[in-house]
CSV table of C-alpha atoms in Angstrom, one decimal:
chain,number,residue,atom,x,y,z
A,907,UNK,CA,-0.1,0.1,0.0
A,908,UNK,CA,3.0,2.3,1.0
A,909,UNK,CA,4.3,1.5,-2.4
A,910,UNK,CA,1.4,2.4,-4.4
A,911,UNK,CA,1.0,5.6,-2.4
A,912,UNK,CA,4.8,6.6,-3.0
A,913,UNK,CA,4.2,5.9,-6.8
A,914,UNK,CA,1.1,8.2,-7.0
A,915,UNK,CA,3.0,10.9,-4.9
A,916,UNK,CA,6.1,10.6,-7.2
A,917,UNK,CA,3.9,11.0,-10.4
A,918,UNK,CA,2.3,13.9,-8.9
A,919,UNK,CA,5.6,15.5,-8.5
A,920,UNK,CA,6.9,14.5,-11.9
A,921,UNK,CA,3.6,16.1,-13.4
A,922,UNK,CA,4.3,19.5,-11.4
A,923,UNK,CA,8.0,19.6,-12.9
A,924,UNK,CA,6.8,19.1,-16.4
A,925,UNK,CA,4.2,22.0,-16.1
A,926,UNK,CA,6.6,24.3,-14.4
A,927,UNK,CA,9.2,23.6,-17.4
A,928,UNK,CA,6.6,23.9,-20.1
A,929,UNK,CA,5.5,27.1,-18.5
A,930,UNK,CA,9.0,28.7,-18.5
A,931,UNK,CA,9.5,27.4,-22.0
A,932,UNK,CA,6.5,29.2,-23.3
A,933,UNK,CA,7.2,32.2,-21.3
A,934,UNK,CA,10.9,32.5,-22.8
A,935,UNK,CA,9.6,31.9,-26.3
A,936,UNK,CA,7.0,34.6,-25.8
A,937,UNK,CA,9.6,36.9,-24.8
A,938,UNK,CA,11.9,35.9,-27.3
A,939,UNK,CA,9.6,36.6,-30.2
A,940,UNK,CA,8.9,40.2,-28.8
A,941,UNK,CA,5.4,40.2,-29.2
A,942,UNK,CA,3.5,43.4,-29.1
A,943,UNK,CA,6.6,45.5,-30.0
A,944,UNK,CA,6.1,46.8,-33.3
A,945,UNK,CA,8.9,48.2,-35.8
A,946,UNK,CA,8.4,51.9,-36.2
A,947,UNK,CA,7.4,53.1,-39.6
A,948,UNK,CA,10.1,55.3,-41.7
A,949,UNK,CA,10.2,58.7,-40.3
A,950,UNK,CA,8.4,61.4,-42.6
A,951,UNK,CA,9.1,65.2,-41.1
A,952,UNK,CA,8.8,68.5,-41.8
A,953,UNK,CA,11.1,69.6,-39.1
A,954,UNK,CA,14.5,71.2,-39.7
A,955,UNK,CA,16.5,68.2,-38.9
A,956,UNK,CA,15.5,64.6,-38.7
A,957,UNK,CA,15.9,63.3,-35.1
A,958,UNK,CA,16.2,59.9,-36.1
A,959,UNK,CA,20.0,60.6,-36.8
A,960,UNK,CA,21.3,57.8,-34.7
A,961,UNK,CA,19.6,55.0,-36.4
A,962,UNK,CA,22.0,54.1,-39.3
A,963,UNK,CA,19.0,53.1,-41.6
A,964,UNK,CA,17.6,56.7,-41.6
A,965,UNK,CA,19.1,59.4,-43.7
A,966,UNK,CA,20.6,62.3,-41.7
A,967,UNK,CA,19.4,66.0,-42.5
A,968,UNK,CA,21.8,68.8,-41.2
A,969,UNK,CA,21.0,72.0,-43.5
A,970,UNK,CA,18.2,74.2,-42.0
A,971,UNK,CA,18.4,77.2,-44.1
A,972,UNK,CA,18.6,77.8,-47.9
A,973,UNK,CA,20.0,81.0,-49.5
A,974,UNK,CA,18.3,82.3,-52.4
A,975,UNK,CA,19.6,85.7,-54.7
A,976,UNK,CA,17.1,88.7,-53.6
A,977,UNK,CA,15.2,89.8,-56.7
A,978,UNK,CA,16.1,93.4,-55.4
A,979,UNK,CA,19.9,93.4,-56.3
A,980,UNK,CA,20.8,96.3,-54.2
A,981,UNK,CA,20.1,93.8,-51.3
A,982,UNK,CA,21.7,90.9,-49.7
A,983,UNK,CA,20.8,87.1,-50.4
A,984,UNK,CA,17.2,86.1,-48.7
A,985,UNK,CA,17.4,83.3,-46.3
A,986,UNK,CA,14.6,80.9,-45.7
A,987,UNK,CA,14.0,77.8,-43.6
A,988,UNK,CA,14.8,74.4,-45.3
A,989,UNK,CA,12.8,71.3,-43.9
A,990,UNK,CA,13.2,67.8,-44.9
A,991,UNK,CA,10.8,65.0,-45.6
A,992,UNK,CA,11.5,61.4,-46.1
A,993,UNK,CA,9.5,60.0,-48.9
A,994,UNK,CA,7.6,56.8,-47.9
A,995,UNK,CA,8.1,54.1,-50.4
A,996,UNK,CA,5.1,52.0,-51.6
A,997,UNK,CA,7.0,49.4,-53.8
A,998,UNK,CA,6.0,46.0,-54.4
A,999,UNK,CA,9.4,44.2,-54.1
A,1000,UNK,CA,11.4,44.3,-51.2
A,1001,UNK,CA,15.0,44.3,-52.6
A,1002,UNK,CA,15.5,48.0,-53.6
A,1003,UNK,CA,18.4,49.6,-52.3
A,1004,UNK,CA,17.9,52.1,-49.6
A,1005,UNK,CA,20.2,54.9,-49.7
A,1006,UNK,CA,21.2,56.9,-46.3
A,1007,UNK,CA,23.5,59.9,-47.8
A,1008,UNK,CA,21.6,63.0,-48.2
A,1009,UNK,CA,23.2,64.6,-51.5
A,1010,UNK,CA,24.1,68.6,-51.3
A,1011,UNK,CA,21.7,70.7,-52.5
A,1012,UNK,CA,23.3,73.3,-55.4
A,1013,UNK,CA,23.5,77.0,-55.2
A,1014,UNK,CA,20.2,78.7,-55.6
A,1015,UNK,CA,19.7,80.9,-58.5
A,1016,UNK,CA,16.0,81.5,-58.3
A,1017,UNK,CA,15.5,84.9,-57.2
A,1018,UNK,CA,13.0,85.7,-54.2
A,1019,UNK,CA,11.9,89.2,-53.0
A,1020,UNK,CA,12.5,90.2,-49.2
A,1021,UNK,CA,8.9,90.0,-48.6
A,1022,UNK,CA,8.9,86.4,-49.3
A,1023,UNK,CA,11.4,85.9,-46.2
A,1024,UNK,CA,8.7,85.0,-43.9
A,1025,UNK,CA,6.0,83.8,-46.1
A,1026,UNK,CA,7.4,80.9,-48.0
A,1027,UNK,CA,9.8,77.9,-47.0
A,1028,UNK,CA,11.8,75.2,-48.8
A,1029,UNK,CA,11.4,71.5,-48.6
A,1030,UNK,CA,13.8,69.0,-49.6
A,1031,UNK,CA,11.9,65.7,-50.3
A,1032,UNK,CA,14.4,62.9,-50.0
A,1033,UNK,CA,13.9,59.7,-51.8
A,1034,UNK,CA,15.9,56.8,-50.3
A,1035,UNK,CA,15.1,54.6,-53.1
A,1036,UNK,CA,17.3,56.6,-55.6
A,1037,UNK,CA,19.5,58.4,-53.2
A,1038,UNK,CA,18.2,61.9,-54.5
A,1039,UNK,CA,15.1,64.1,-54.3
A,1040,UNK,CA,13.8,67.3,-54.9
A,1041,UNK,CA,13.4,70.9,-53.5
A,1042,UNK,CA,10.0,72.8,-53.7
A,1043,UNK,CA,8.7,75.7,-52.2
A,1044,UNK,CA,5.6,75.8,-50.0
A,1045,UNK,CA,3.8,78.6,-48.0
A,1046,UNK,CA,5.5,78.9,-44.5
A,1047,UNK,CA,4.2,76.8,-41.8
A,1048,UNK,CA,2.4,74.0,-44.1
A,1049,UNK,CA,3.3,70.2,-43.0
A,1050,UNK,CA,4.6,68.1,-45.9
A,1051,UNK,CA,3.9,64.4,-46.6
A,1052,UNK,CA,5.5,62.8,-49.5
A,1053,UNK,CA,5.2,59.1,-51.0
A,1054,UNK,CA,6.6,57.2,-53.8
A,1055,UNK,CA,4.0,54.9,-55.5
A,1056,UNK,CA,4.3,51.2,-56.8
A,1057,UNK,CA,4.3,52.1,-60.0
A,1058,UNK,CA,6.9,54.9,-59.5
A,1059,UNK,CA,4.8,57.8,-59.8
A,1060,UNK,CA,5.6,60.1,-56.7
A,1061,UNK,CA,4.4,63.5,-55.3
A,1062,UNK,CA,3.9,65.7,-52.0
A,1063,UNK,CA,1.3,67.4,-50.3
A,1064,UNK,CA,1.4,70.3,-48.1
A,1065,UNK,CA,-1.4,71.2,-45.7
A,1066,UNK,CA,-1.9,74.2,-43.7
A,1067,UNK,CA,-2.3,73.2,-40.0
A,1068,UNK,CA,-4.4,76.1,-38.8
A,1069,UNK,CA,-6.9,75.4,-41.9
A,1070,UNK,CA,-6.6,71.8,-43.2
A,1071,UNK,CA,-8.8,72.7,-46.2
A,1072,UNK,CA,-5.9,74.8,-47.4
A,1073,UNK,CA,-3.3,72.5,-49.3
A,1074,UNK,CA,-1.2,72.2,-52.1
A,1075,UNK,CA,0.0,69.0,-54.1
A,1076,UNK,CA,2.8,68.5,-56.6
A,1077,UNK,CA,2.5,65.1,-58.3
A,1078,UNK,CA,4.7,63.2,-61.2
A,1079,UNK,CA,3.7,60.7,-63.3
A,1080,UNK,CA,7.5,59.6,-63.8
A,1081,UNK,CA,7.1,58.2,-67.3
A,1082,UNK,CA,5.3,55.2,-65.6
A,1083,UNK,CA,1.5,55.5,-65.8
A,1084,UNK,CA,0.9,56.3,-69.6
A,1085,UNK,CA,-3.0,56.4,-69.2
A,1086,UNK,CA,-2.6,58.9,-66.3
A,1087,UNK,CA,-0.6,61.1,-68.3
A,1088,UNK,CA,-2.3,61.1,-71.5
A,1089,UNK,CA,-5.7,61.9,-69.6
A,1090,UNK,CA,-3.9,64.8,-67.7
A,1091,UNK,CA,-2.5,66.2,-70.8
A,1092,UNK,CA,-5.7,66.1,-72.5
A,1093,UNK,CA,-7.3,67.9,-69.6
A,1094,UNK,CA,-5.1,70.7,-68.8
A,1095,UNK,CA,-4.1,71.2,-72.5
A,1096,UNK,CA,-7.6,71.5,-74.1
A,1097,UNK,CA,-5.9,71.5,-77.4
A,1098,UNK,CA,-4.7,67.9,-76.8
A,1099,UNK,CA,-7.9,67.1,-75.8
A,1100,UNK,CA,-8.8,65.4,-79.5
A,1101,UNK,CA,-5.5,63.6,-79.3
A,1102,UNK,CA,-6.0,62.0,-75.7
A,1103,UNK,CA,-9.5,61.0,-77.4
A,1104,UNK,CA,-7.7,59.3,-80.2
A,1105,UNK,CA,-5.4,57.7,-77.7
A,1106,UNK,CA,-8.2,56.2,-76.0
A,1107,UNK,CA,-8.5,58.5,-73.1
A,1108,UNK,CA,-11.6,60.5,-73.8
A,1109,UNK,CA,-12.0,64.0,-71.6
A,1110,UNK,CA,-15.3,63.7,-70.2
A,1111,UNK,CA,-15.4,66.5,-67.5
A,1112,UNK,CA,-13.2,69.1,-68.9
A,1113,UNK,CA,-11.8,71.5,-66.3
A,1114,UNK,CA,-13.4,75.1,-66.0
A,1115,UNK,CA,-10.7,77.5,-66.0
A,1116,UNK,CA,-11.4,81.1,-65.3
A,1117,UNK,CA,-7.6,82.0,-66.4
A,1118,UNK,CA,-5.3,79.7,-68.5
A,1119,UNK,CA,-2.1,80.8,-70.6
A,1120,UNK,CA,0.8,78.8,-72.1
A,1121,UNK,CA,4.0,80.1,-71.2
A,1122,UNK,CA,5.6,80.3,-74.8
A,1123,UNK,CA,5.3,79.0,-78.4
A,1124,UNK,CA,7.7,76.6,-78.5
A,1125,UNK,CA,10.1,74.1,-76.4
A,1126,UNK,CA,9.4,73.3,-72.9
A,1127,UNK,CA,7.4,76.6,-72.4
A,1128,UNK,CA,4.8,75.3,-75.0
A,1129,UNK,CA,4.4,72.6,-72.8
A,1130,UNK,CA,3.9,74.2,-69.8
A,1131,UNK,CA,0.4,76.0,-68.5
A,1132,UNK,CA,-0.4,78.3,-65.8
A,1133,UNK,CA,-4.0,78.3,-64.9
A,1134,UNK,CA,-6.8,79.5,-62.2
A,1135,UNK,CA,-9.9,77.5,-61.7
A,1136,UNK,CA,-13.3,78.9,-60.9
A,1137,UNK,CA,-14.0,79.2,-57.1
A,1138,UNK,CA,-16.0,76.6,-55.6
A,1139,UNK,CA,-19.3,77.2,-53.7
A,1140,UNK,CA,-17.3,77.6,-50.4
A,1141,UNK,CA,-15.1,80.2,-51.9
A,1142,UNK,CA,-11.9,78.1,-52.1
A,1143,UNK,CA,-9.9,78.4,-55.3
A,1144,UNK,CA,-7.4,76.5,-57.2
A,1145,UNK,CA,-4.3,77.8,-58.7
A,1146,UNK,CA,-1.5,75.8,-60.5
A,1147,UNK,CA,1.0,74.9,-63.3
A,1148,UNK,CA,1.6,71.5,-65.4
A,1149,UNK,CA,4.0,70.5,-67.5
A,1150,UNK,CA,4.3,67.5,-70.0
A,1151,UNK,CA,6.9,65.8,-72.1
A,1152,UNK,CA,6.9,63.1,-74.5
A,1153,UNK,CA,9.8,60.7,-75.1
A,1154,UNK,CA,11.2,57.1,-75.7
A,1155,UNK,CA,9.6,56.1,-72.3
A,1156,UNK,CA,6.1,57.4,-73.3
A,1157,UNK,CA,4.6,60.5,-71.7
A,1158,UNK,CA,5.5,62.3,-68.4
A,1159,UNK,CA,3.0,64.7,-66.7
A,1160,UNK,CA,3.9,67.1,-63.7
A,1161,UNK,CA,1.6,69.4,-61.8
A,1162,UNK,CA,1.4,71.8,-59.0
A,1163,UNK,CA,-1.8,72.9,-57.6
A,1164,UNK,CA,-2.6,75.2,-54.5
A,1165,UNK,CA,-6.2,75.3,-52.9
A,1166,UNK,CA,-6.7,78.5,-51.0
A,1167,UNK,CA,-9.6,80.3,-49.5
A,1168,UNK,CA,-8.4,83.9,-50.3
A,1169,UNK,CA,-6.2,83.9,-53.4
A,1170,UNK,CA,-6.2,87.7,-53.6
A,1171,UNK,CA,-4.3,88.4,-50.4
A,1172,UNK,CA,-1.6,85.8,-50.8
A,1173,UNK,CA,-1.2,86.3,-54.5
A,1174,UNK,CA,2.3,87.2,-54.4
A,1175,UNK,CA,3.2,84.1,-52.5
A,1176,UNK,CA,1.1,81.9,-55.0
A,1177,UNK,CA,3.0,83.6,-57.8
A,1178,UNK,CA,6.4,82.8,-56.2
A,1179,UNK,CA,5.4,78.8,-55.7
A,1180,UNK,CA,4.1,78.8,-59.4
A,1181,UNK,CA,7.2,80.6,-60.9
A,1182,UNK,CA,9.6,78.0,-59.0
A,1183,UNK,CA,7.7,75.3,-60.4
A,1184,UNK,CA,7.5,77.0,-64.2
A,1185,UNK,CA,11.1,77.9,-64.1
A,1186,UNK,CA,12.4,74.4,-63.4
A,1187,UNK,CA,9.4,72.7,-65.2
A,1188,UNK,CA,8.8,70.8,-62.1
A,1189,UNK,CA,10.5,71.2,-58.7
A,1190,UNK,CA,14.4,71.4,-58.6
A,1191,UNK,CA,15.7,67.9,-58.8
A,1192,UNK,CA,18.6,66.7,-56.7
A,1193,UNK,CA,20.4,63.6,-58.3
A,1194,UNK,CA,22.1,61.4,-56.4
A,1195,UNK,CA,26.1,62.6,-56.6
A,1196,UNK,CA,27.2,58.7,-56.8
A,1197,UNK,CA,24.9,58.0,-59.8
A,1198,UNK,CA,24.8,59.3,-63.2
A,1199,UNK,CA,22.1,61.9,-63.4
A,1200,UNK,CA,19.0,61.1,-64.8
A,1201,UNK,CA,15.4,62.5,-64.9
């Protein structure tokens, strides 16, 4: 009888030990997998510097101001804040090279008036997939969010934090979406609407321009438009510029559009932003210094 009791007691002890060991294995495994701890997404910021500088996978931004020539030649240069925004990549495959060395920004040749010093700011949109990016001007204080699409098209949106209804958007088809480019060309250049229709992209809802003019009769200027759309029922109005090109890769379309409630009170700011775009036929592109420059 004692032997039987001893056997039962030993079996209970053995079962308890096995349970404890299993519990420890599960606990260690749980902690080892680090459940519940998410990996932070890539930083996108409109601050003067990228505070993730200690993370080697993130590019380091250090330049905080950008110097422009003064449109009044009798005065010194105009210094405006330079912000940095890391473009978010939405790319299908995961084997793209990510660069972390930010290219130097060349000397600016675009002239600014002294009045624009506190009204506009520059943003470097850095694309880690190509090691380069582009510089674009926006209203002071507006926040940027930049993306690169899976098909290669890209852009940046600026939003007024004090009035989110006000925004500015730059987009570029990057020779990737042929249908998008042809449709946009037909819409913003009405004389190309029949051509777009013949290509299979009919413009069913033509834009309602209140003002519109082509910058020139030949070359890139003939493919660049400056326009104003009719105000909506809430009094907000769109002003913008667009540029297109065609080549061996197909068709390219770039556009910038600002949505404001009181255009007339900010007309000089709007004209400055638009002229920076039209002078460059887009933003100012910054190539990776370690690669052959390409557009």
